[in-house]
Coordinates of C-alpha atoms in Angstrom, one line a residue:
Chain A
X1 CA -3.8 9.8 -68.5
X2 CA -2.6 11.8 -65.6
X3 CA -0.5 14.9 -66.4
X4 CA 2.8 15.4 -64.7
X5 CA 2.5 16.7 -61.2
X6 CA 4.8 19.4 -60.0
X7 CA 5.7 20.3 -56.4
X8 CA 3.6 23.5 -56.7
X9 CA 0.5 21.5 -57.6
X10 CA 0.2 20.2 -54.1
X11 CA -0.8 23.7 -52.9
X12 CA -3.8 23.8 -55.3
X13 CA -7.1 23.9 -53.5
X14 CA -9.6 21.4 -54.9
X15 CA -11.8 18.6 -53.7
X16 CA -11.0 16.7 -56.8
X17 CA -8.0 14.4 -56.7
X18 CA -4.7 15.8 -58.0
X19 CA -4.1 12.5 -59.6
X20 CA -6.3 9.5 -60.4
X21 CA -4.9 6.0 -60.1
X22 CA -5.5 4.3 -63.4
X23 CA -4.9 0.6 -63.7
X24 CA -3.5 1.1 -67.2
X25 CA -0.8 3.4 -65.9
X26 CA 0.4 1.0 -63.2
X27 CA 3.1 -1.5 -63.6
X28 CA 1.8 -4.6 -65.4
X29 CA 1.8 -7.8 -63.4
X30 CA 2.7 -10.4 -66.0
X31 CA 1.9 -13.4 -63.9
X32 CA -1.5 -12.2 -62.7
X33 CA -4.3 -12.8 -65.1
X34 CA -7.0 -10.5 -63.8
X35 CA -7.4 -8.0 -61.1
X36 CA -10.3 -5.9 -59.8
X37 CA -11.0 -2.5 -61.3
X38 CA -10.3 0.6 -59.3
X39 CA -13.4 2.2 -57.8
X40 CA -14.1 5.8 -57.1
X41 CA -14.8 6.8 -53.5
X42 CA -18.5 7.5 -52.9
X43 CA -19.5 11.2 -53.2
X44 CA -20.6 11.5 -49.6
X45 CA -17.1 10.6 -48.5
X46 CA -15.6 13.2 -50.8
X47 CA -17.9 15.8 -49.5
X48 CA -16.8 15.2 -45.9
X49 CA -13.2 14.0 -46.0
X50 CA -10.1 14.9 -47.9
X51 CA -9.5 12.7 -50.9
X52 CA -7.7 15.4 -52.9
X53 CA -4.4 13.7 -53.3
X54 CA -5.2 10.5 -55.2
X55 CA -8.8 9.7 -54.4
X56 CA -7.9 7.6 -51.4
X57 CA -7.8 8.2 -47.7
X58 CA -6.4 6.2 -44.8
X59 CA -7.2 8.6 -42.0
X60 CA -10.3 10.6 -43.0
X61 CA -9.1 14.1 -42.5
X62 CA -12.3 16.2 -42.4
X63 CA -12.6 19.0 -44.9
X64 CA -12.8 22.3 -43.0
X65 CA -16.3 23.8 -43.2
X66 CA -15.1 27.4 -43.2
X67 CA -12.0 29.5 -43.1
X68 CA -11.8 29.5 -39.4
X69 CA -11.7 25.7 -39.2
X70 CA -9.1 25.7 -42.0
X71 CA -6.9 28.2 -40.1
X72 CA -7.3 26.1 -36.9
X73 CA -6.3 22.9 -38.7
X74 CA -3.2 24.6 -40.3
X75 CA -2.3 26.2 -37.0
X76 CA -2.5 22.8 -35.1
X77 CA -0.4 21.2 -37.8
X78 CA 2.3 23.8 -37.6
X79 CA 2.2 23.8 -33.8
X80 CA 2.7 20.0 -33.9
X81 CA 5.7 20.5 -36.2
X82 CA 7.2 23.2 -33.9
X83 CA 7.2 20.7 -31.1
X84 CA 9.6 18.6 -33.1
X85 CA 12.1 21.4 -33.6
X86 CA 13.0 22.3 -30.1
X87 CA 15.4 20.5 -27.7
X88 CA 12.9 20.7 -24.8
X89 CA 10.1 19.3 -27.0
X90 CA 12.1 16.6 -28.9
X91 CA 15.4 15.9 -27.2
X92 CA 14.9 12.2 -28.1
X93 CA 15.1 12.6 -31.9
X94 CA 16.1 16.2 -32.6
X95 CA 19.4 15.4 -34.3
X96 CA 17.7 13.0 -36.7
X97 CA 14.9 15.4 -37.5
X98 CA 17.2 18.4 -38.2
X99 CA 19.6 16.3 -40.3
X100 CA 16.8 14.8 -42.3
X101 CA 14.7 18.0 -42.8
X102 CA 17.3 19.5 -45.2
X103 CA 16.4 17.0 -47.9
X104 CA 13.4 14.9 -46.9
X105 CA 10.9 14.8 -44.1
X106 CA 9.7 11.2 -43.5
X107 CA 6.4 11.3 -41.7
X108 CA 5.6 7.8 -40.3
X109 CA 3.0 9.2 -37.9
X110 CA -0.4 7.4 -37.8
X111 CA -3.3 9.5 -36.7
X112 CA -5.0 6.4 -35.5
X113 CA -2.7 6.4 -32.4
X114 CA -4.9 6.1 -29.3
X115 CA -4.7 6.3 -25.6
X116 CA -6.9 3.3 -25.3
X117 CA -3.9 1.1 -24.6
X118 CA -2.9 3.1 -21.5
X119 CA -6.4 3.6 -20.1
X120 CA -7.4 0.0 -20.4
X121 CA -4.0 -1.5 -20.7
X122 CA -3.9 -3.0 -24.2
X123 CA -5.3 -2.5 -27.6
X124 CA -7.5 -5.5 -27.2
X125 CA -8.8 -4.4 -23.8
X126 CA -8.3 -7.8 -22.2
X127 CA -7.9 -7.8 -18.4
X128 CA -5.6 -10.4 -16.7
X129 CA -8.5 -12.9 -16.1
X130 CA -9.5 -12.7 -19.8
X131 CA -5.9 -13.2 -20.8
X132 CA -5.5 -16.2 -18.7
X133 CA -8.6 -17.7 -20.2
X134 CA -7.1 -17.2 -23.7
X135 CA -4.0 -19.0 -22.5
X136 CA -6.2 -21.9 -21.4
X137 CA -7.7 -22.0 -24.8
X138 CA -4.2 -22.1 -26.3
X139 CA -3.2 -25.1 -24.1
X140 CA -6.4 -26.9 -25.2
X141 CA -5.8 -26.2 -28.9
X142 CA -2.2 -27.4 -28.6
X143 CA -3.3 -30.6 -27.0
X144 CA -6.0 -31.1 -29.6
X145 CA -3.8 -30.4 -32.6
X146 CA -0.5 -32.0 -31.5
X147 CA -1.3 -34.2 -28.5
X148 CA 1.2 -32.4 -26.5
X149 CA 0.4 -31.2 -23.0
X150 CA 1.9 -27.8 -22.3
X151 CA 1.4 -25.7 -19.3
X152 CA 2.1 -22.2 -20.6
X153 CA 3.8 -20.2 -17.9
X154 CA 2.0 -16.9 -17.1
X155 CA 3.4 -14.4 -14.5
X156 CA 6.1 -16.9 -13.6
X157 CA 8.7 -15.1 -11.5
X158 CA 12.4 -15.7 -12.0
X159 CA 12.1 -17.0 -15.6
X160 CA 14.9 -16.2 -18.0
X161 CA 12.8 -14.3 -20.5
X162 CA 9.5 -12.5 -20.7
X163 CA 8.0 -13.1 -24.1
X164 CA 5.7 -10.3 -25.3
X165 CA 3.6 -10.8 -28.4
X166 CA 1.4 -8.3 -30.3
X167 CA -1.9 -8.4 -28.3
X168 CA -3.9 -8.9 -31.5
X169 CA -2.3 -12.3 -32.0
X170 CA -4.3 -13.6 -29.0
X171 CA -7.5 -12.6 -30.7
X172 CA -6.8 -13.1 -34.4
X173 CA -3.9 -15.5 -34.8
X174 CA -3.8 -17.7 -31.7
X175 CA -1.7 -20.2 -33.6
X176 CA 1.3 -17.9 -33.5
X177 CA 1.6 -17.7 -29.7
X178 CA 0.7 -21.4 -29.6
X179 CA 3.6 -22.1 -31.9
X180 CA 6.0 -20.2 -29.7
X181 CA 4.8 -22.0 -26.7
X182 CA 5.5 -25.4 -28.3
X183 CA 8.9 -24.3 -29.6
X184 CA 10.0 -22.8 -26.3
X185 CA 8.8 -25.8 -24.2
X186 CA 10.5 -28.3 -26.6
X187 CA 13.7 -26.2 -26.6
X188 CA 13.8 -26.1 -22.8
X189 CA 13.7 -22.3 -22.6
X190 CA 12.9 -20.7 -19.2
X191 CA 10.2 -18.3 -20.2
X192 CA 7.0 -16.6 -19.2
X193 CA 4.1 -14.5 -20.5
X194 CA 2.6 -11.7 -18.5
X195 CA -1.2 -11.4 -17.9
X196 CA -0.9 -7.7 -17.1
X197 CA -2.2 -5.2 -19.6
X198 CA 0.7 -3.8 -21.6
X199 CA 2.7 -6.9 -20.3
X200 CA 1.1 -9.1 -22.9
X201 CA 1.1 -6.4 -25.6
X202 CA 4.4 -5.5 -27.2
X203 CA 3.0 -2.9 -29.5
X204 CA 3.9 0.6 -28.5
X205 CA 1.2 2.9 -29.8
X206 CA 3.0 5.8 -28.3
X207 CA 5.3 5.7 -31.3
X208 CA 2.4 7.1 -33.3
X209 CA 1.3 9.5 -30.6
X210 CA 4.1 11.4 -28.9
X211 CA 7.3 10.7 -26.9
X212 CA 5.5 10.9 -23.6
X213 CA 3.2 8.0 -24.5
X214 CA 6.1 6.2 -26.1
X215 CA 8.1 6.5 -22.8
X216 CA 5.1 5.4 -20.6
X217 CA 4.5 2.3 -22.6
X218 CA 8.2 1.3 -22.9
X219 CA 8.7 1.9 -19.2
X220 CA 5.7 -0.1 -18.3
X221 CA 7.1 -3.1 -20.3
X222 CA 10.4 -2.7 -18.4
X223 CA 8.6 -2.4 -15.0
X224 CA 6.6 -5.5 -15.6
X225 CA 9.8 -7.4 -16.5
X226 CA 11.6 -6.1 -13.4
X227 CA 8.6 -7.2 -11.3
X228 CA 8.8 -10.7 -12.7
X229 CA 12.6 -10.7 -12.2
X230 CA 13.3 -11.9 -15.7
X231 CA 16.7 -11.4 -17.3
X232 CA 15.5 -10.3 -20.7
X233 CA 12.4 -9.2 -22.7
X234 CA 11.9 -11.0 -26.0
X235 CA 9.6 -9.3 -28.4
X236 CA 7.5 -11.6 -30.6
X237 CA 6.8 -11.2 -34.3
X238 CA 5.7 -7.6 -34.5
X239 CA 8.1 -5.4 -36.4
X240 CA 6.6 -2.2 -34.9
X241 CA 7.0 -3.5 -31.4
X242 CA 10.5 -4.6 -32.1
X243 CA 11.4 -1.2 -33.5
X244 CA 9.9 0.6 -30.5
X245 CA 11.2 -1.6 -27.6
X246 CA 14.4 -3.1 -29.0
X247 CA 15.8 -0.2 -31.0
X248 CA 14.1 3.1 -30.1
X249 CA 14.1 2.5 -26.4
X250 CA 17.8 1.5 -26.4
X251 CA 19.0 5.1 -26.1
X252 CA 16.2 6.3 -23.8
X253 CA 16.3 3.8 -21.0
X254 CA 18.5 5.0 -18.2
X255 CA 20.6 2.7 -16.1
X256 CA 17.9 2.3 -13.4
X257 CA 15.3 1.4 -16.0
X258 CA 17.4 -0.8 -18.2
X259 CA 16.8 -4.4 -19.1
X260 CA 18.1 -6.2 -22.2
X261 CA 15.5 -6.5 -25.0
X262 CA 15.7 -8.7 -28.1
X263 CA 13.7 -9.7 -31.1
X264 CA 12.5 -13.3 -31.0
X265 CA 14.1 -14.0 -34.4
X266 CA 17.8 -14.4 -33.2
X267 CA 16.5 -16.6 -30.5
X268 CA 14.6 -18.8 -32.9
X269 CA 17.8 -18.9 -35.1
X270 CA 19.8 -20.1 -32.1
X271 CA 17.3 -22.8 -31.2
X272 CA 17.2 -24.2 -34.8
X273 CA 21.0 -23.8 -35.4
X274 CA 21.8 -25.6 -32.2
X275 CA 19.5 -28.5 -32.9
X276 CA 17.3 -28.0 -29.9
X277 CA 14.3 -29.1 -31.9
X278 CA 13.8 -32.3 -33.8
X279 CA 12.9 -30.9 -37.2
X280 CA 12.3 -32.7 -40.5
X281 CA 12.9 -30.2 -43.4
X282 CA 11.3 -32.8 -45.8
X283 CA 8.0 -31.9 -44.3
X284 CA 8.5 -28.4 -45.8
X285 CA 9.3 -29.4 -49.3
X286 CA 7.3 -26.8 -51.1
X287 CA 8.3 -23.4 -52.6
X288 CA 9.0 -20.8 -49.9
X289 CA 10.2 -17.2 -50.1
X290 CA 10.8 -14.5 -47.5
X291 CA 9.4 -11.0 -47.3
X292 CA 11.7 -8.6 -45.4
X293 CA 9.5 -6.3 -43.4
X294 CA 10.6 -2.7 -43.1
X295 CA 10.4 -2.5 -39.3
X296 CA 12.3 -5.7 -38.8
X297 CA 14.9 -5.4 -41.5
X298 CA 15.5 -1.8 -42.3
X299 CA 14.6 -0.2 -39.0
X300 CA 15.8 -2.8 -36.7
X301 CA 18.7 -4.4 -38.7
X302 CA 17.5 -8.0 -38.2
X303 CA 18.4 -9.6 -41.6
X304 CA 20.1 -12.9 -41.2
X305 CA 18.5 -15.0 -38.4
X306 CA 15.3 -15.6 -40.2
X307 CA 17.2 -16.7 -43.3
X308 CA 19.3 -19.1 -41.3
X309 CA 16.1 -20.7 -40.0
X310 CA 14.5 -21.0 -43.4
X311 CA 17.6 -22.3 -45.1
X312 CA 17.7 -25.0 -42.5
X313 CA 14.1 -26.0 -42.5
X314 CA 12.8 -25.2 -46.0
X315 CA 14.7 -27.1 -48.7
X316 CA 13.0 -25.1 -51.5
X317 CA 13.5 -21.7 -50.0
X318 CA 14.4 -19.0 -52.5
X319 CA 14.9 -15.2 -52.1
X320 CA 12.7 -12.8 -53.8
X321 CA 14.5 -10.0 -55.7
X322 CA 15.6 -7.6 -54.3
X323 CA 15.8 -8.8 -50.7
X324 CA 17.3 -8.0 -47.4
X325 CA 17.7 -4.3 -46.7
X326 CA 17.0 -3.6 -50.4
X327 CA 13.6 -5.2 -50.2
X328 CA 10.5 -3.3 -51.3
X329 CA 7.9 -2.3 -48.7
X330 CA 4.6 -4.2 -48.9
X331 CA 2.5 -1.4 -47.5
X332 CA 1.1 -3.5 -44.7
X333 CA 3.5 -2.8 -41.9
X334 CA 2.7 -1.1 -38.6
X335 CA -0.7 -2.7 -38.6
X336 CA -1.8 -1.4 -41.9
X337 CA -2.2 -5.0 -43.1
X338 CA -5.2 -5.3 -40.8
X339 CA -6.5 -1.7 -41.0
X340 CA -9.3 -1.1 -43.5
X341 CA -10.3 2.6 -43.2
X342 CA -12.2 4.2 -46.0
X343 CA -10.8 3.0 -49.4
X344 CA -7.3 2.6 -48.1
X345 CA -7.3 -1.1 -48.8
X346 CA -7.7 -0.4 -52.5
X347 CA -4.7 1.9 -52.5
X348 CA -2.7 -0.6 -50.5
X349 CA -3.6 -3.5 -52.8
X350 CA -3.2 -1.7 -56.1
X351 CA -0.2 0.5 -55.4
X352 CA 1.7 -0.3 -52.2
X353 CA 1.6 -4.0 -52.6
X354 CA 2.0 -4.1 -56.4
X355 CA 5.7 -4.5 -56.4
X356 CA 5.4 -7.1 -53.7
X357 CA 3.0 -9.2 -55.8
X358 CA 5.4 -9.0 -58.7
X359 CA 8.3 -10.1 -56.4
X360 CA 6.3 -13.0 -55.0
X361 CA 5.0 -14.2 -58.3
X362 CA 8.5 -14.0 -59.8
X363 CA 9.9 -15.9 -56.9
X364 CA 7.5 -18.7 -57.7
X365 CA 7.7 -18.3 -61.4
X366 CA 9.0 -21.8 -62.1
X367 CA 6.2 -23.4 -60.1
X368 CA 3.7 -21.0 -61.6
X369 CA 2.0 -20.7 -58.3
X370 CA 1.0 -17.8 -56.1
X371 CA 1.2 -17.7 -52.4
X372 CA -0.4 -15.2 -50.0
X373 CA 1.9 -12.7 -48.3
Chain B
X1 CA 41.2 13.0 -54.5
X2 CA 40.7 16.8 -54.4
X3 CA 41.1 16.8 -50.6
X4 CA 44.2 14.7 -51.0
X5 CA 45.5 17.1 -53.5
X6 CA 44.9 20.0 -51.0
X7 CA 46.7 18.0 -48.3
X8 CA 49.8 17.4 -50.5
X9 CA 49.8 21.1 -51.7
X10 CA 49.7 22.1 -48.0
X11 CA 52.6 19.8 -47.2
X12 CA 54.5 21.0 -50.3
X13 CA 53.8 24.6 -49.2
X14 CA 55.4 23.9 -45.8
X15 CA 58.5 22.5 -47.6
X16 CA 58.7 25.7 -49.6
X17 CA 58.4 27.9 -46.5
X18 CA 61.2 25.9 -44.8
X19 CA 63.3 25.8 -47.9
X20 CA 63.7 22.0 -47.8
X21 CA 62.9 21.4 -51.4
X22 CA 65.8 19.2 -52.5
X23 CA 65.2 16.0 -50.7
X24 CA 63.4 12.9 -51.9
X25 CA 60.5 13.6 -49.5
X26 CA 59.7 16.8 -51.3
X27 CA 59.9 14.9 -54.6
X28 CA 57.5 12.3 -53.4
X29 CA 55.0 15.0 -52.3
X30 CA 55.5 16.7 -55.7
X31 CA 54.5 13.6 -57.6
X32 CA 51.7 12.8 -55.3
X33 CA 50.3 16.2 -55.8
X34 CA 50.3 15.7 -59.5
X35 CA 48.6 12.3 -59.3
X36 CA 45.9 13.4 -56.9
X37 CA 45.5 16.8 -58.5
X38 CA 45.0 15.6 -62.1
X39 CA 42.8 12.6 -61.2
X40 CA 40.8 14.8 -58.7
X41 CA 40.2 17.6 -61.1
X42 CA 39.3 15.4 -64.1
X43 CA 37.0 13.1 -62.1
X44 CA 35.4 15.9 -60.1
X45 CA 34.6 17.8 -63.4
X46 CA 33.3 14.7 -65.1
X47 CA 31.2 13.9 -62.0
X48 CA 29.8 17.4 -61.9
X49 CA 28.8 17.3 -65.5
X50 CA 27.3 13.8 -64.9
X51 CA 25.3 15.2 -62.0
X52 CA 23.9 18.0 -64.1
X53 CA 22.9 15.6 -66.8
X54 CA 21.3 13.1 -64.3
X55 CA 19.4 15.8 -62.4
X56 CA 18.0 17.6 -65.5
X57 CA 17.5 14.7 -67.9
X58 CA 15.4 12.7 -65.6
X59 CA 11.8 14.0 -65.3
X60 CA 11.3 12.9 -61.7
X61 CA 14.6 14.4 -60.5
X62 CA 14.0 17.5 -62.4
X63 CA 10.6 18.0 -60.8
X64 CA 12.0 17.9 -57.3
X65 CA 15.0 20.1 -58.1
X66 CA 14.9 23.5 -56.6
X67 CA 16.7 26.4 -58.4
X68 CA 19.3 26.4 -55.7
X69 CA 20.3 22.8 -56.6
X70 CA 21.1 24.0 -60.1
X71 CA 23.0 26.9 -58.7
X72 CA 25.1 24.8 -56.4
X73 CA 26.0 22.4 -59.2
X74 CA 26.9 25.2 -61.5
X75 CA 29.0 26.9 -58.9
X76 CA 31.0 23.7 -58.2
X77 CA 31.4 23.1 -61.9
X78 CA 32.7 26.6 -62.5
X79 CA 35.4 26.0 -59.9
X80 CA 36.3 22.7 -61.5
X81 CA 36.3 23.9 -65.1
X82 CA 38.3 27.0 -64.2
X83 CA 40.7 24.7 -62.5
X84 CA 41.2 22.8 -65.8
X85 CA 41.9 26.1 -67.6
X86 CA 44.3 27.1 -64.8
X87 CA 46.1 23.7 -65.3
X88 CA 47.3 24.9 -68.8
X89 CA 49.3 27.6 -67.0
X90 CA 50.3 25.6 -64.0
X91 CA 50.8 22.0 -65.2
X92 CA 53.0 21.1 -62.2
X93 CA 51.0 23.0 -59.6
X94 CA 54.0 25.2 -58.9
X95 CA 51.8 28.4 -58.8
X96 CA 49.3 26.7 -56.5
X97 CA 52.0 25.4 -54.2
X98 CA 53.8 28.7 -53.9
X99 CA 50.5 30.4 -53.2
X100 CA 49.8 27.8 -50.5
X101 CA 53.3 28.7 -49.0
X102 CA 52.4 32.3 -49.1
X103 CA 49.2 31.6 -47.1
X104 CA 50.9 29.3 -44.6
X105 CA 53.6 31.8 -43.9
X106 CA 51.1 34.5 -43.2
X107 CA 52.1 36.3 -46.4
X108 CA 55.7 36.3 -45.2
X109 CA 56.9 33.9 -48.0
X110 CA 58.3 35.8 -50.9
X111 CA 56.6 34.6 -54.1
X112 CA 58.9 34.1 -57.0
X113 CA 57.6 36.3 -59.8
X114 CA 57.1 33.6 -62.3
X115 CA 54.8 31.8 -59.8
X116 CA 52.8 34.8 -58.8
X117 CA 49.1 34.2 -59.3
X118 CA 48.5 37.8 -60.4
X119 CA 50.3 37.2 -63.7
X120 CA 48.0 34.4 -64.7
X121 CA 44.4 35.5 -65.2
X122 CA 43.1 31.9 -65.5
X123 CA 44.7 31.0 -62.2
X124 CA 43.4 34.2 -60.6
X125 CA 39.9 33.6 -61.7
X126 CA 40.1 30.0 -60.4
X127 CA 41.4 31.1 -57.1
X128 CA 38.7 33.7 -56.7
X129 CA 36.0 31.2 -57.6
X130 CA 37.5 28.7 -55.2
X131 CA 37.6 31.1 -52.3
X132 CA 34.1 32.3 -52.9
X133 CA 33.0 28.6 -53.1
X134 CA 34.6 27.8 -49.7
X135 CA 32.9 30.8 -48.1
X136 CA 29.5 29.8 -49.6
X137 CA 29.6 26.1 -48.7
X138 CA 28.9 26.4 -44.9
X139 CA 25.8 28.5 -45.7
X140 CA 24.4 26.0 -48.3
X141 CA 23.0 22.5 -48.4
X142 CA 26.4 21.4 -49.9
X143 CA 27.3 20.7 -46.3
X144 CA 25.3 17.5 -46.6
X145 CA 28.6 15.8 -47.2
X146 CA 29.2 16.3 -43.5
X147 CA 25.7 15.4 -42.5
X148 CA 26.0 12.2 -44.5
X149 CA 28.5 10.9 -42.0
X150 CA 25.9 11.0 -39.3
X151 CA 22.9 9.9 -41.3
X152 CA 24.7 7.1 -43.2
X153 CA 28.2 6.2 -42.1
X154 CA 27.6 6.4 -38.4
X155 CA 24.6 4.2 -39.1
X156 CA 21.6 5.7 -37.4
X157 CA 23.4 7.9 -34.9
X158 CA 25.8 5.9 -32.8
X159 CA 24.3 2.5 -32.6
X160 CA 26.6 0.7 -30.2
X161 CA 24.4 -1.2 -27.6
X162 CA 23.9 0.2 -24.1
X163 CA 24.6 -3.3 -22.7
X164 CA 28.0 -4.6 -23.6
X165 CA 29.5 -7.8 -22.2
X166 CA 26.8 -7.9 -19.6
X167 CA 27.5 -4.4 -18.3
X168 CA 25.3 -1.4 -18.8
X169 CA 27.5 1.2 -20.5
X170 CA 25.4 3.8 -22.2
X171 CA 27.7 6.7 -22.4
X172 CA 24.6 8.9 -23.0
X173 CA 23.1 8.0 -19.7
X174 CA 24.0 11.3 -18.2
X175 CA 22.7 13.2 -21.2
X176 CA 19.4 11.3 -21.1
X177 CA 19.0 12.1 -17.4
X178 CA 19.7 15.7 -18.0
X179 CA 17.1 15.8 -20.8
X180 CA 14.6 14.1 -18.6
X181 CA 14.9 17.0 -16.2
X182 CA 13.7 19.5 -18.8
X183 CA 10.1 20.8 -18.7
X184 CA 7.9 19.7 -21.6
X185 CA 7.1 22.8 -23.6
X186 CA 3.6 21.6 -24.5
X187 CA 0.7 20.1 -22.7
X188 CA -2.4 18.0 -23.5
X189 CA -5.1 16.0 -21.9
X190 CA -2.6 13.3 -21.1
X191 CA 0.3 15.7 -20.3
X192 CA -0.3 18.3 -17.5
X193 CA 1.1 21.8 -18.1
X194 CA 4.6 22.6 -16.9
X195 CA 5.7 19.1 -16.0
X196 CA 9.2 17.6 -16.5
X197 CA 9.8 14.6 -18.8
X198 CA 10.8 12.4 -15.9
X199 CA 7.5 13.2 -14.1
X200 CA 5.1 12.5 -16.9
X201 CA 6.8 9.4 -18.3
X202 CA 6.1 7.5 -15.1
X203 CA 3.1 5.2 -15.1
X204 CA 0.8 6.5 -12.4
X205 CA -2.0 4.0 -12.6

């Protein structure tokens, strides 16, 4: 049994975890019969990286080998914090930081931020020719699965909207951009994709890096949209990208760099509500619930459009409790769902997603079924 | 309610200074002062006691409570509880109102003897505690009640869109451009030394 931890305990120096996560001490999941045991990290990890909080690590902070390295690490950390507390260094978010620091300092920084996106152009490293080949594959798959011939517009000038997905979708979940292509074509939307690096990747890794990188990527998105002459950028289903480009950039884009940006969810809601698609809700007669992602709902304020769509097309839709802005975090946002560093997955599945599992199983309690997130 | 009570005391004080204390308006202010004052003092005291119980009976809240949190609560409660004691000598807030008139008039208003604070120790103590509390608040984290407007009620720092009715109307445009003209105080492999924000945010590739 873990003893109670006090604030002062965090300053204790020890390689051993301050707290061990024990399955017996975690909230019981009534509707789950068995779950895997919690494994200790291997000793060679603990010898090299810091697991001293709870025996888990997402970022692999190296343990300093000597006092000099330790001083350097602390010095760099403090220098980084100092950047946040001056107007010159942090004019973008200084008010929020100073107001929040009095009571709580939220750190959403991910040390896995990388300049790869800017040097190559996207997190997937695809050049325009590679991207266009992927689009061809999409068209072929759509034809194969649905019989519909769609010519997906790429770099089309003068379209109404530039749709930008998360670049990873073109590698891992091609069915998502395919679905949007079908919906937009059927709804008669004037749209285009961009084959330019950054133009096909809505994710702004600069959010995890610093404001200079954030600005560069956001401006690049805008520049590509201006070059294509579109009226609006629509951000696909990536909460992190939505937060960065739709919300964060709103105050930072000057008049000369401005272009309207919107999440795809309100657009989908309009399409469904206005009957632009021939939909048969009876084909979706199975239990459905909705998870409210932090980036979309709490950070971007997009709460209702997705519900309007589901209520229209899923007759057995039910909310999980709590929902909307009161929903619990699932621990998978900002790409964490697909990141598997060290034993972070174990922590994510056992702790962060625990409440989410409870919510989902309870939403499907009557049917006694479990659905993946 | 306490702020409302202060407001009505202030207005009542003005009436006393001008001598216009016989009309119906003064009577209305008089009764409003009673309502706001009693409800305010009782609920503020109950709330303060509730906060102490909540903070120190819950293990998790207790663990994250710094000594200054306890001090702030104790200080606020001392003001409230001394106010309840003072009420026994000033059930109609006449002493408080006359003192307010005294302050408003720049100490020119002549306090009737029976309403002079000095004769009532409980009221004197309450007044001293209140004045010390008002001096202390700006230097403490109690001012979070002001910050709360910006962090909660203004909903993430002025969130009206920059594009309204098809027109760009970001009233912060000038501020943003002025900030972009500042030099970045740090540098890195991707940010050359001594450059301005507007210079490095361009995409040079």
